Coordinates of C-alpha atoms in Angstrom, one line a residue:
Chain D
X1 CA -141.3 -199.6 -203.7
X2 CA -142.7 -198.4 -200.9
X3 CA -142.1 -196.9 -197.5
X4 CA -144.6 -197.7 -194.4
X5 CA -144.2 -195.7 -191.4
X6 CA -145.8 -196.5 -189.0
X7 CA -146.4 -195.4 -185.3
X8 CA -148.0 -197.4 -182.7
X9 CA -148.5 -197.9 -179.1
X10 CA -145.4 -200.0 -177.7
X11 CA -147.6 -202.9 -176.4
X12 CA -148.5 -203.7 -180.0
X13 CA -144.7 -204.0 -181.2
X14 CA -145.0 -208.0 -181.4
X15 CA -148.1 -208.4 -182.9
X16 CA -147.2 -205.9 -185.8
X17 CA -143.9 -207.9 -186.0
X18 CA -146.1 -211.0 -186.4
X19 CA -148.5 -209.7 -189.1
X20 CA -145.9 -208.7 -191.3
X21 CA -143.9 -211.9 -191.1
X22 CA -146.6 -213.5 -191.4
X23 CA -147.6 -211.7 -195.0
X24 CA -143.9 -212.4 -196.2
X25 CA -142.3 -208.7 -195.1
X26 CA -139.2 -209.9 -193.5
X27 CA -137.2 -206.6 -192.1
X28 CA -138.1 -203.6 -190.5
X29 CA -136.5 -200.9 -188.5
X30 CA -138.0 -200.3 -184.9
X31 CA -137.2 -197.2 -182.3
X32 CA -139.0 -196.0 -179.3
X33 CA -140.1 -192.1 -179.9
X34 CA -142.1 -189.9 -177.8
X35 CA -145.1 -187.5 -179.8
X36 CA -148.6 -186.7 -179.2
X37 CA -151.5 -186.3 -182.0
X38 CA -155.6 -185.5 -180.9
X39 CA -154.6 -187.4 -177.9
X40 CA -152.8 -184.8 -176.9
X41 CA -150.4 -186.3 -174.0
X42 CA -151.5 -187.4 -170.5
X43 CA -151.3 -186.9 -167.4
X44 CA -148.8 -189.3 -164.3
X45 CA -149.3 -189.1 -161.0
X46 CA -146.4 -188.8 -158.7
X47 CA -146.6 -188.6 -154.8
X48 CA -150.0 -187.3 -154.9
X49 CA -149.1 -184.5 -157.7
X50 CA -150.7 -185.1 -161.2
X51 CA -147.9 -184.0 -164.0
X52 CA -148.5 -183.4 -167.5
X53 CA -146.6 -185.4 -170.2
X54 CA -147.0 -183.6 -173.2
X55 CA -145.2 -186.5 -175.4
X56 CA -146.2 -190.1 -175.5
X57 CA -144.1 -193.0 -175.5
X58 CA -144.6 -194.4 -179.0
X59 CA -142.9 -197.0 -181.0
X60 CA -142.3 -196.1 -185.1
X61 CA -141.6 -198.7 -187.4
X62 CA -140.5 -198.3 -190.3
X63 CA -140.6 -201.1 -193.3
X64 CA -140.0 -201.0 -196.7
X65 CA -141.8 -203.2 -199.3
X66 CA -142.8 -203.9 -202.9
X67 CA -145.6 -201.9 -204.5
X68 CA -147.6 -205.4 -204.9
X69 CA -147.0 -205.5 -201.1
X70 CA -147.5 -202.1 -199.6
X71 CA -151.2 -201.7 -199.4
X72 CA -151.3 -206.1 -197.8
X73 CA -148.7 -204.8 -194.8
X74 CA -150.3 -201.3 -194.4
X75 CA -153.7 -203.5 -193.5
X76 CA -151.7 -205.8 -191.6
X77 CA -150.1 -203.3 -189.5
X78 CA -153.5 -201.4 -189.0
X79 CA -155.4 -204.9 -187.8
X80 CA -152.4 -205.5 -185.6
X81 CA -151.8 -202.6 -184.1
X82 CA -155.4 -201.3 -183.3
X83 CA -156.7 -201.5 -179.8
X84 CA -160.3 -199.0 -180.9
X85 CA -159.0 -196.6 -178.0
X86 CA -157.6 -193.2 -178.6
X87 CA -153.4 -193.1 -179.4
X88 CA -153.5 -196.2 -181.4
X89 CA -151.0 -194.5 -183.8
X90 CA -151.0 -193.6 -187.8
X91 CA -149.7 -195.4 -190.7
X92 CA -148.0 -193.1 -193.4
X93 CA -146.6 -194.6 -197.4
X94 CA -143.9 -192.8 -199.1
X95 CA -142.5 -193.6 -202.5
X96 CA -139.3 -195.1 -202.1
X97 CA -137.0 -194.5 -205.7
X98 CA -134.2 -196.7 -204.9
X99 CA -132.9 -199.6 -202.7
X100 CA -129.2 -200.8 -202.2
X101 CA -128.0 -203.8 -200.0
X102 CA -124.9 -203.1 -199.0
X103 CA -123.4 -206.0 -198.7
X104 CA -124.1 -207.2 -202.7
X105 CA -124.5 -204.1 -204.2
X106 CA -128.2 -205.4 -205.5
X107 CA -130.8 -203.0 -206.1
X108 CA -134.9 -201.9 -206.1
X109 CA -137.0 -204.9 -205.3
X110 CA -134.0 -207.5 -205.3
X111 CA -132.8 -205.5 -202.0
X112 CA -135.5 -206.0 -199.7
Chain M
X1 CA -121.0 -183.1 -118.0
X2 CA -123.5 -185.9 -118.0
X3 CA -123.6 -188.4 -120.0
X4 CA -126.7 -188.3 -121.7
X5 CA -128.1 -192.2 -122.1
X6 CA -131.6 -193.4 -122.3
X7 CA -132.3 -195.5 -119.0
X8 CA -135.8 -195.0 -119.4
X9 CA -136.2 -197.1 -121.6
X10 CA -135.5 -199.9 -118.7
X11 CA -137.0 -198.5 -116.1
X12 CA -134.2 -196.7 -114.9
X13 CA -136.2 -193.8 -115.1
X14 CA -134.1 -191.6 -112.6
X15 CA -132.1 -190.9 -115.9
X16 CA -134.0 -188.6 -118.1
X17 CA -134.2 -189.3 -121.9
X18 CA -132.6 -186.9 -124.1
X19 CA -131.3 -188.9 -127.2
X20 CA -128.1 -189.1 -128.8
X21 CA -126.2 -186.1 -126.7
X22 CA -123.5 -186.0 -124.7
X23 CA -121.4 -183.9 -123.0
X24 CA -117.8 -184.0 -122.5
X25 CA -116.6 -187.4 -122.6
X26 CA -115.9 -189.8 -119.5
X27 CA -113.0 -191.1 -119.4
X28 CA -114.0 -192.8 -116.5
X29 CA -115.8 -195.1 -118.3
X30 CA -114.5 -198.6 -119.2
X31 CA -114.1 -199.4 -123.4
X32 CA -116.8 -201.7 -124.6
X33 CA -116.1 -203.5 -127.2
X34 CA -119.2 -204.2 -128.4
X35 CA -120.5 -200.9 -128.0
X36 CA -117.6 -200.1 -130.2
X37 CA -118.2 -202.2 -132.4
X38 CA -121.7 -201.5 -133.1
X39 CA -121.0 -197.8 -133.2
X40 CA -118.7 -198.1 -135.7
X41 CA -120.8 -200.5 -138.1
X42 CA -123.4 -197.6 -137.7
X43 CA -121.0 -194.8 -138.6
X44 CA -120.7 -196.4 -141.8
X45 CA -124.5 -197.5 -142.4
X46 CA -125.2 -194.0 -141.3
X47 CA -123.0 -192.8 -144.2
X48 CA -124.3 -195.2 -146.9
X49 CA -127.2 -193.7 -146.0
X50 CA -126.0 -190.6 -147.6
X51 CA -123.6 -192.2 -150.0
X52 CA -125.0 -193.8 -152.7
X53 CA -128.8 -194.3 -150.9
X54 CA -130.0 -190.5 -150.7
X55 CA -127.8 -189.3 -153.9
X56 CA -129.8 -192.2 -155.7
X57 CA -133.4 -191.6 -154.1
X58 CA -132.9 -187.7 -154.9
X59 CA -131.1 -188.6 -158.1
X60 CA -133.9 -190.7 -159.8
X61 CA -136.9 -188.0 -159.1
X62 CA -135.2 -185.2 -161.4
X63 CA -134.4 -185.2 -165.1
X64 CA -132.4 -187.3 -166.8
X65 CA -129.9 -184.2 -167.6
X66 CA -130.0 -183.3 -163.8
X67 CA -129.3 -186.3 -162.4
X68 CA -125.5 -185.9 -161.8
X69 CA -125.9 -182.9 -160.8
X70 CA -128.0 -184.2 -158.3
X71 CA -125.5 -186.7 -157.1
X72 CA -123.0 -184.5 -157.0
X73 CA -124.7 -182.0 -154.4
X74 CA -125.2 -185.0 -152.3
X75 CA -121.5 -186.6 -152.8
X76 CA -120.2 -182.5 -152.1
X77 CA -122.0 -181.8 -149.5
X78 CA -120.6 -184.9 -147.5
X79 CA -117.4 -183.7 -147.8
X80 CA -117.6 -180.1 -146.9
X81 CA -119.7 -181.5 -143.9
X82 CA -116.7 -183.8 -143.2
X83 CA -114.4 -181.0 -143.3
X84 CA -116.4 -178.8 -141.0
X85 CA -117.3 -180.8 -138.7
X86 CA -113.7 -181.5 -137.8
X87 CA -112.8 -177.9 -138.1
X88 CA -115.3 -176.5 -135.9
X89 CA -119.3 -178.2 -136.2
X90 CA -117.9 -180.9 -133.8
X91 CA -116.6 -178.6 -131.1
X92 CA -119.9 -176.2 -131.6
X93 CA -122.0 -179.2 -130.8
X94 CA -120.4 -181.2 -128.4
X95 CA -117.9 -179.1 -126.7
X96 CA -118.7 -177.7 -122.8
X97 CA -119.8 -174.1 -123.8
X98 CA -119.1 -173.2 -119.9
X99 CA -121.0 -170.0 -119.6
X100 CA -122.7 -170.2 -123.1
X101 CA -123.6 -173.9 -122.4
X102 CA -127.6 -173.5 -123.0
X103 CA -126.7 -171.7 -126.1
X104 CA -123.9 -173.4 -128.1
X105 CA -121.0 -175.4 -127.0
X106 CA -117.3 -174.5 -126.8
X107 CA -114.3 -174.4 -129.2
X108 CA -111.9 -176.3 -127.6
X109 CA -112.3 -179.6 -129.8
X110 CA -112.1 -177.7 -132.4
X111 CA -109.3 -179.8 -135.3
X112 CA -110.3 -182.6 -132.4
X113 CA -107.7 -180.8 -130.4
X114 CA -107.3 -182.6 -126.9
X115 CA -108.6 -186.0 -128.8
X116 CA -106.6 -188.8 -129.3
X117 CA -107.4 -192.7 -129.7
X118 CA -107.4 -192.8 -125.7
X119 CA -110.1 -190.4 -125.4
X120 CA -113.5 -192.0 -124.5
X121 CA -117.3 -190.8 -124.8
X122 CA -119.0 -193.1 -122.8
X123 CA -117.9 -196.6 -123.2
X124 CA -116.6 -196.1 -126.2
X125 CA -113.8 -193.7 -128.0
X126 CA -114.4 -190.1 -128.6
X127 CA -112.8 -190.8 -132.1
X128 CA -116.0 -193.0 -132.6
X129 CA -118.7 -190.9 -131.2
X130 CA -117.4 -188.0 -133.1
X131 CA -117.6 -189.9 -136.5
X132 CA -121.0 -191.4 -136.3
X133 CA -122.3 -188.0 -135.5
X134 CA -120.2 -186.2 -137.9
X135 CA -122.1 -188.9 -140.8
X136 CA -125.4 -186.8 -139.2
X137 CA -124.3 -183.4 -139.8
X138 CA -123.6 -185.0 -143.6
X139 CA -127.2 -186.5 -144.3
X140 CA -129.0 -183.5 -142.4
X141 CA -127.7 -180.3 -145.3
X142 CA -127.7 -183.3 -147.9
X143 CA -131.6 -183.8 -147.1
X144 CA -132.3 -180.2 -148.3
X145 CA -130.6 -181.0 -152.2
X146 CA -134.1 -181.9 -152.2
X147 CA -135.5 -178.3 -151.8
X148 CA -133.5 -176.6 -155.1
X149 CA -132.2 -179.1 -157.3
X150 CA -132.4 -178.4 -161.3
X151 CA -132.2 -174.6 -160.8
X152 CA -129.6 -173.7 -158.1
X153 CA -125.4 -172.7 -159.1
X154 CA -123.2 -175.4 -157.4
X155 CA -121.7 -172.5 -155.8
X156 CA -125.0 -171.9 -154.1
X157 CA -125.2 -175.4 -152.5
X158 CA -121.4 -175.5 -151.8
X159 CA -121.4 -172.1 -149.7
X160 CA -125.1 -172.7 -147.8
X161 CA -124.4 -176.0 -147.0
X162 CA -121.0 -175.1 -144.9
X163 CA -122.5 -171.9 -143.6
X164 CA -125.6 -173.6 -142.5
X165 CA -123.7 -176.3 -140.7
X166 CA -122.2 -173.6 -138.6
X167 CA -125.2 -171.5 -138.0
X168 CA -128.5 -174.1 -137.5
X169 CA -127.4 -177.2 -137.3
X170 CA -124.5 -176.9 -134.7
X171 CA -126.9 -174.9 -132.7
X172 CA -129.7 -177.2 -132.8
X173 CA -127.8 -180.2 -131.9
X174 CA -125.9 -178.3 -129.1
X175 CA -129.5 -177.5 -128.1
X176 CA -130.9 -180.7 -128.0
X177 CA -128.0 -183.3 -127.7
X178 CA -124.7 -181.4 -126.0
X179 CA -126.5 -180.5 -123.1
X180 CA -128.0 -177.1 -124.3
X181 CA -131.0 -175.5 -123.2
X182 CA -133.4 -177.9 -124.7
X183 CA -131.6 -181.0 -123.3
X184 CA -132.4 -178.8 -119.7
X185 CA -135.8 -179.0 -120.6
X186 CA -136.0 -182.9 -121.1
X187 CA -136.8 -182.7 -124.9
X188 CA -136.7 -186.8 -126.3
X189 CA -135.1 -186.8 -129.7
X190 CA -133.7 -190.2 -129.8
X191 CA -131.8 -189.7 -133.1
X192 CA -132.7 -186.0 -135.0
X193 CA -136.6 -185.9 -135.4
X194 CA -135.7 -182.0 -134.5
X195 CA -131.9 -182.3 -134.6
X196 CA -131.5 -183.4 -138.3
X197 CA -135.8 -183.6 -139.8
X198 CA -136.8 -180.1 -138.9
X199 CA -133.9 -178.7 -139.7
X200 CA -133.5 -179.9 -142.4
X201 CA -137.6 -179.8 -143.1
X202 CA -138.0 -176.1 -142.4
X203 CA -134.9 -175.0 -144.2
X204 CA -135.5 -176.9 -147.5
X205 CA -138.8 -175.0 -147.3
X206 CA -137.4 -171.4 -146.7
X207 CA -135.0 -172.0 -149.5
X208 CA -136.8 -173.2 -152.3
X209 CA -139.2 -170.2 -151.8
X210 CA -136.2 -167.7 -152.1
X211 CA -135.0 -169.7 -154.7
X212 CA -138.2 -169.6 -156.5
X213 CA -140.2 -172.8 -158.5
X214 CA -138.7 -174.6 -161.1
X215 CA -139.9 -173.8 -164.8
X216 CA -143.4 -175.2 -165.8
X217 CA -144.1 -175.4 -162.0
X218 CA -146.9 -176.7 -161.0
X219 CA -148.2 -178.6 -164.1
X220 CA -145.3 -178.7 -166.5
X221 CA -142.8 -180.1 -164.5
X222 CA -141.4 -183.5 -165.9
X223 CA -141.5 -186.4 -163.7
X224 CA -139.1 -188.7 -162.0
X225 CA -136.8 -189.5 -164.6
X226 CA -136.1 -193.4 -162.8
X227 CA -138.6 -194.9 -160.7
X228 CA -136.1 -197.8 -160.3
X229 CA -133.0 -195.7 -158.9
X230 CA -135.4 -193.8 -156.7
X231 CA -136.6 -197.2 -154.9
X232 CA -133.0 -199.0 -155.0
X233 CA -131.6 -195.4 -152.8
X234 CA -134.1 -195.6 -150.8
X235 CA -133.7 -199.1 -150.3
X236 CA -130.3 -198.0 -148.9
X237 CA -132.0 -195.7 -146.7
X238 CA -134.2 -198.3 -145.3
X239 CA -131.3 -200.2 -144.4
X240 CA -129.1 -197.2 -143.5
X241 CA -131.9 -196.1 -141.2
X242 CA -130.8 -199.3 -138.5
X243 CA -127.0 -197.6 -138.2
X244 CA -129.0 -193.7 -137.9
X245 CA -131.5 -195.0 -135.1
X246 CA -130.1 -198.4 -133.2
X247 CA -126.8 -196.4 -133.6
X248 CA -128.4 -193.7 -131.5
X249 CA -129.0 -196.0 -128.5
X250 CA -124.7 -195.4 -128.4
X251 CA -124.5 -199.2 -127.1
X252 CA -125.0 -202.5 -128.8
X253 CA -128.1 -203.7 -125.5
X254 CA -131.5 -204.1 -125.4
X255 CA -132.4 -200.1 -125.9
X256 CA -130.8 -200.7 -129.5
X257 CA -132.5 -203.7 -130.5
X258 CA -135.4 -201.8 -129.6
X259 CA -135.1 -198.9 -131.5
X260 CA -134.2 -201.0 -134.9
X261 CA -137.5 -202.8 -134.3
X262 CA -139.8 -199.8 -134.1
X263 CA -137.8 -197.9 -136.6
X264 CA -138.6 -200.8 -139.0
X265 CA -142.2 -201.5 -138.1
X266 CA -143.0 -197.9 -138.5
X267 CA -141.3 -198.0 -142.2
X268 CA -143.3 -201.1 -143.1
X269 CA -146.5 -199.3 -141.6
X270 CA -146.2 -196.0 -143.6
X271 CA -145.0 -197.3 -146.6
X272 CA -148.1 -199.6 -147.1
X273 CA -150.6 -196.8 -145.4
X274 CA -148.7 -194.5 -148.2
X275 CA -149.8 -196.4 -151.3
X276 CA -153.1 -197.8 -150.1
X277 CA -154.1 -193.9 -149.7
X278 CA -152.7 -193.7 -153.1
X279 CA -154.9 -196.3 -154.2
X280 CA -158.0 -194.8 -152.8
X281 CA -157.4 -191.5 -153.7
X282 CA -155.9 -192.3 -157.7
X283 CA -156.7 -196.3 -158.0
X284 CA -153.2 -197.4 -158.3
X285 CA -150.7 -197.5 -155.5
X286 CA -147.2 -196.5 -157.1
X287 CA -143.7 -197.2 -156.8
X288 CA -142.6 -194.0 -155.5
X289 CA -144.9 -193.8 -153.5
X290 CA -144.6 -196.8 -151.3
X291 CA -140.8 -195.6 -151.0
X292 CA -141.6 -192.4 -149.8
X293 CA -144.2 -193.4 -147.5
X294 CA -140.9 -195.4 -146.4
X295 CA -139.1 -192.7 -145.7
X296 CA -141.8 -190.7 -143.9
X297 CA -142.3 -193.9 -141.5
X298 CA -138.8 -193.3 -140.7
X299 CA -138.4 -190.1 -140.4
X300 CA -141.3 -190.0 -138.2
X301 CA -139.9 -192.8 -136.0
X302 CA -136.7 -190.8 -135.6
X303 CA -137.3 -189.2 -132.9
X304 CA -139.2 -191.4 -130.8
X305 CA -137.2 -194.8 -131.6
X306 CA -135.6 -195.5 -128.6
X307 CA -138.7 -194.6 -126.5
X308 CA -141.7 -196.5 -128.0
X309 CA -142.8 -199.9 -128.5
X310 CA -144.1 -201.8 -131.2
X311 CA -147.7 -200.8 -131.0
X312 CA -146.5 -196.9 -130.8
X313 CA -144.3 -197.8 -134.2
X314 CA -147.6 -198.7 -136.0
X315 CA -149.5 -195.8 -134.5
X316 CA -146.5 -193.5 -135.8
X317 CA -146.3 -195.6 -138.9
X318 CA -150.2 -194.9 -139.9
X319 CA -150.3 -191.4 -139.4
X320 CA -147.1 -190.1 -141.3
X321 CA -148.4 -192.1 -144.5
X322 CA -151.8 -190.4 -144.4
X323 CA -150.7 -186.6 -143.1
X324 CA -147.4 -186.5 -144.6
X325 CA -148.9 -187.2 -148.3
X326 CA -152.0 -184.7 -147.5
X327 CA -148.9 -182.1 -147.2
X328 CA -147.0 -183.3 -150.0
X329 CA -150.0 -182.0 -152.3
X330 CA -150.7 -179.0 -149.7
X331 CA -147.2 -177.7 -150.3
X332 CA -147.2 -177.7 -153.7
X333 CA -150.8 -177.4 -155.1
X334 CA -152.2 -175.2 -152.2
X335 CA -149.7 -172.7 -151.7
X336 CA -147.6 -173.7 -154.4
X337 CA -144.0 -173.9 -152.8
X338 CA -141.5 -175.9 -155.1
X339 CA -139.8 -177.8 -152.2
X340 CA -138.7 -179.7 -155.4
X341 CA -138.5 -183.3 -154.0
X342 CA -141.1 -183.0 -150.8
X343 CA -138.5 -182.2 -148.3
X344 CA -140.1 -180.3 -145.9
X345 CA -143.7 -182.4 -145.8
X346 CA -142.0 -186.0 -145.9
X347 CA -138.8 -185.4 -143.2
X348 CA -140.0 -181.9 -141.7
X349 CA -143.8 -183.2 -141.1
X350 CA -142.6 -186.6 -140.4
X351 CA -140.1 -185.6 -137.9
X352 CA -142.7 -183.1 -136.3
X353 CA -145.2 -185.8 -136.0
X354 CA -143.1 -188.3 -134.6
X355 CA -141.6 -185.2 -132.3
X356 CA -145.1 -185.1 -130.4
X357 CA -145.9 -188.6 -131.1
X358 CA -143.2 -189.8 -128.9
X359 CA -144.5 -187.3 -125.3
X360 CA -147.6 -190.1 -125.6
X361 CA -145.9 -193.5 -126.6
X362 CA -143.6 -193.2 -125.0
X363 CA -146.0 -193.5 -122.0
X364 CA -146.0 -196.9 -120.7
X365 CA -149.8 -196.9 -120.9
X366 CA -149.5 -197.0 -124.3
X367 CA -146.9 -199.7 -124.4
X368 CA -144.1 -197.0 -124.4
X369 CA -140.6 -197.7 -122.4
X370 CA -141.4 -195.0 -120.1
X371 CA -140.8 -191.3 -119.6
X372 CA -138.6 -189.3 -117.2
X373 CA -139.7 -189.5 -113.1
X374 CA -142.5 -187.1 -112.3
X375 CA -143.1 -186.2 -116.1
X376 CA -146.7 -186.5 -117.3
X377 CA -147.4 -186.5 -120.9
X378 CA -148.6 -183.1 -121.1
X379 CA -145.6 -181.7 -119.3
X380 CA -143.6 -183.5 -122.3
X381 CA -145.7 -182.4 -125.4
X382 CA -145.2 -178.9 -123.6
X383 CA -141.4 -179.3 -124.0
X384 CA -141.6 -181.2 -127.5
X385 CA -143.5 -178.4 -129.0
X386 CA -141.5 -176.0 -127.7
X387 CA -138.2 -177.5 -129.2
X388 CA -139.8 -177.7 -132.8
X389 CA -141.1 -174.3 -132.6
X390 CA -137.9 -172.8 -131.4
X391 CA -135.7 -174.9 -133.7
X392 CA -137.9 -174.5 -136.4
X393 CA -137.9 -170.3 -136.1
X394 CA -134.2 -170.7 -135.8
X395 CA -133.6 -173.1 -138.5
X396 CA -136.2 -170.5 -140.8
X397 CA -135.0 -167.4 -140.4
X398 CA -131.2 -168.3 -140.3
X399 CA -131.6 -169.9 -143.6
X400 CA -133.8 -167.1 -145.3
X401 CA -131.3 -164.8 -144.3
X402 CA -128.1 -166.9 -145.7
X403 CA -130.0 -167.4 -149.2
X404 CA -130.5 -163.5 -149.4
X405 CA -126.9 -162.8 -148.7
X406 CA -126.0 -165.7 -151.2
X407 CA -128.6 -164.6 -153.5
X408 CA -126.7 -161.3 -153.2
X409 CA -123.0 -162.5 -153.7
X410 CA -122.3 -165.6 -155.8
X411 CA -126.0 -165.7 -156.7
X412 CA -128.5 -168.6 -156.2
X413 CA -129.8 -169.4 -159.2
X414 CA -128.6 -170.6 -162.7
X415 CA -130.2 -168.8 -165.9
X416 CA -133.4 -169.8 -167.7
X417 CA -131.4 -170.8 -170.6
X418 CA -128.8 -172.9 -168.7
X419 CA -131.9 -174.3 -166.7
X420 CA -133.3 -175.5 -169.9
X421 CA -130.1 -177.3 -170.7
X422 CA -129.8 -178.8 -167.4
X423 CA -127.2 -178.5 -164.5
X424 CA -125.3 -181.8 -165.9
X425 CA -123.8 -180.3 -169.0
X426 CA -123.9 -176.9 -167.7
X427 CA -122.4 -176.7 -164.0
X428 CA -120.2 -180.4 -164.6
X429 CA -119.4 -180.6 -168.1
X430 CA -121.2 -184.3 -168.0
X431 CA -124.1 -186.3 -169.4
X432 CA -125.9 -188.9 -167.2
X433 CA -126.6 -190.9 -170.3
X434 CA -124.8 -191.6 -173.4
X435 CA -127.7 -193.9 -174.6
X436 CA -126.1 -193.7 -178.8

């Protein structure tokens, strides 16, 4: 098993949901963050004063899948999520070494 | 005493214009019940005005772990104002000084002693007059929260605000509206352009240079922390702003109606002047902008709202958008002054511009409703300019001094570290979010 994390401009949220149903990844977790990379932050203008905002509003997903799955959503969150400008996010896979649903007590792939 | 009304602005111009003052009461004078009741449907829009609409406007353009902190200032400060304006602010004002009466006015209303429900000001009760203006000498201190918040003890704001009360503003509006030495003069402030903006406006900016900038200042400061609470307060100000200048006219006629409609063309004007500058100068007009381009149009109007017309609203309207944002960036990019939240360059500028603005609208060559008998404009920018520098000196130097002895005693500013954490948890024990 593996975990994707991924973060992505918020905009791109629904479309990244899309692509994964869409491959047959049916859960994910979802939180609005704030963080900067090259980008660096940006700048907001407010009466007339230009602030700097050193974190950017991202969204990180996270979504754990099968190893025969992993590298399908990692491409499908990539196409979804890009828009070619700068901030358009980063995609990280960890090894995951075990998976419990609560509710039956089933584990590794079975628990997804 | 005289009863200060504004007959100008119907041709009855043997009466000469001096705004919201008046001198000792007239019991002569017949109860209106309409007066009445407009005065006291004022009193409280004058208050809302303060209580939630500034608090909110104020609120939203700090940090999320200041904004109680900010409403609290606002929601204090109306109460210590209430207090001292009964105790003694009132009398200051309003009272017959007798031989001090240029200078400040007399303590014998002090506790409203001498005032009961019989009492009248004018055509309506004392009891009436005294609370709409008492709901100015609330908004006027509660205008400067926006000079030091994030950084200043609640002590600090507790103290100044009840000390300045006594010193500048009671002064000031003796001055200008119970019959002191600028009232002698003929200075026009229909409802506080000097009275409440520069006080207020020159003070905030005394302060926060005392007080010193917040951390990060200029370029790391974090921005509003909600757009959407800063344009629902001043929404409330906007509407509040009807009680604070129709109110003024002390009488539910035609010198009321008047002043609503200027005070709201000149809002509509500004605000839209505001962001379409914006959108020249950045390409986007924004939110808070057009709301504080609001309450610049307003602000400038102040003064001159129960003496212009329509066409002297937009004229007002247009130039606090454009020269009220130049100082916004001025103040605190030129010569770097954290008046936190614009105090001094949207109220203080706005209420100096509309201050001279009104000596030539209020010209009836220029569609105004006319000035006093035998006065030119000239003679009347003479006098205006004279009552905002002398008010403005005043207001300056009192305050600068009162920060240095607070400064000095229960100290005026809160740590670096507590700064850091934010007022909220640190001077009120309380979060403004629980978002978990």
């Amino acid at each position: 098993m593996k975990m994707i994390i991924a973060v992505v401009k918020p905009h791109r949220l629904d479309e990244v949901r899309s692509a994964l149903n869409e491959i047959g990844v049916h859960g994910m977790t979802a939180g609005e963050v704030k963080g900067y990379g090259r980008q660096g932050g940006h700048s907001e203008i407010y009466r007339g004063a230009e602030y700097t905002v050193n974190f950017v509003p991202k969204v990180k997903i996270e979504v754990v899948t099968s190893d025969e799955l992993a590298d399908r959503a990692v491409e499908a969150i990539a196409a979804a999520a890009k828009t070619g400008k700068i901030g358009d996010g980063k995609i990280f896979v960890l090894d995951v070494g075990k998976a419990v649903r609560i509710r039956t007590g089933e584990e590794g792939d079975d628990a997804l | 005493m005289t009863h200060f009304r504004r007959r100008a602005a119907f041709g009855f111009t043997a009466a000469v214009a001096f705004g919201s003052g008046i001198g000792e009461a007239r019991a002569e004078d017949a109860l209106s019940g309409g007066d009445t009741a407009w005065i006291l449907t004022a009193t409280a829009l004058v208050l809302f005005m303060t209580l939630p609409g500034l608090a909110l406007f104020y609120g939203g353009l700090v940090r999320a772990r200041n904004v109680l902190s900010v409403l609290m200032h606002c929601f204090a400060i109306a109460c210590v104002a209430s207090i001292a304006w009964l105790v003694v602010v009132y009398s200051l004002s309003f009272d017959d000084g007798g031989a001090q009466q240029a200078w400040i006015g007399g303590l014998g209303k002090v506790f409203l002693d001498g005032v009961g429900p019989e009492s009248m000001s004018g055509t309506i009760p004392e009891t009436v007059f005294f609370m709409f203006q008492m709901t100015f000498a609330i908004i006027t201190p509660a205008l400067i929260v926006g000079a030091y918040p994030e950084r200043i003890r609640f002590g600090a704001v507790v103290a100044f605000s009840l000390v300045w009360l006594v010193l500048v503003y009671a002064p000031a509006c003796h001055w200008v509206w119970g019959g002191g030495w600028l009232a002698d003069m003929g200075v026009m402030d229909f409802a506080g352009g000097i009275v409440v903006h520069v006080t207020a406006g020159v003070s905030a900016l005394v302060l926060s240079v005392v007080l010193g900038p917040r951390r990060g200042f200029p370029h790391e400061i974090r921005p509003p922390h909600s757009p959407g609470m800063v344009v629902t307060g001043a929404a409330m100000l906007w509407v509040g702003w009807f009680g604070f200048n129709a109110g003024s006219a002390l009488a539910a006629d035609g010198n009321a109606g008047m002043a609503m409609t200027v005070t709201h063309i000149s809002a509509a004007v500004a605000s839209l002047v505001w962001a379409f500058v914006e959108y020249l100068r950045f390409g986007k007009p924004s939110v808070i902008g057009i709301v504080t381009g609001m309450v610049a149009g307003l602000a400038s109007i102040t003064p001159a709202s129960g003496f212009v017309g329509p066409m002297g609203a937009i004229v007002i309207g247009i130039v606090s958008g454009v020269v009220c944002q130049y100082f916004t960036t001025w103040i605190k990019f030129r010569i770097k002054i954290d008046d936190s939240l614009d105090v001094f360059a949207v109220h203080g500028v706005g209420g100096i511009i509309g201050t001279i603005l009104v000596a030539v609208f209020a010209a009836p060559a220029f569609g105004g409703l006319g000035l006093a008998e035998g006065v030119s404009i000239s003679d009347q920018l003479q006098v205006q300019l004279i009552g905002i520098v002398a008010v403005a000196v005043w207001s300056g130097v009192i305050t600068w001094i009162l920060a240095q002895i607070i400064a000095r005693t229960i100290g005026l500013r809160v740590s670096e570290e507590s700064e850091i954490e934010g007022l909220d948890i640190i001077a009120h024990g309380e979060r403004g979010y629980d978002l978990t």
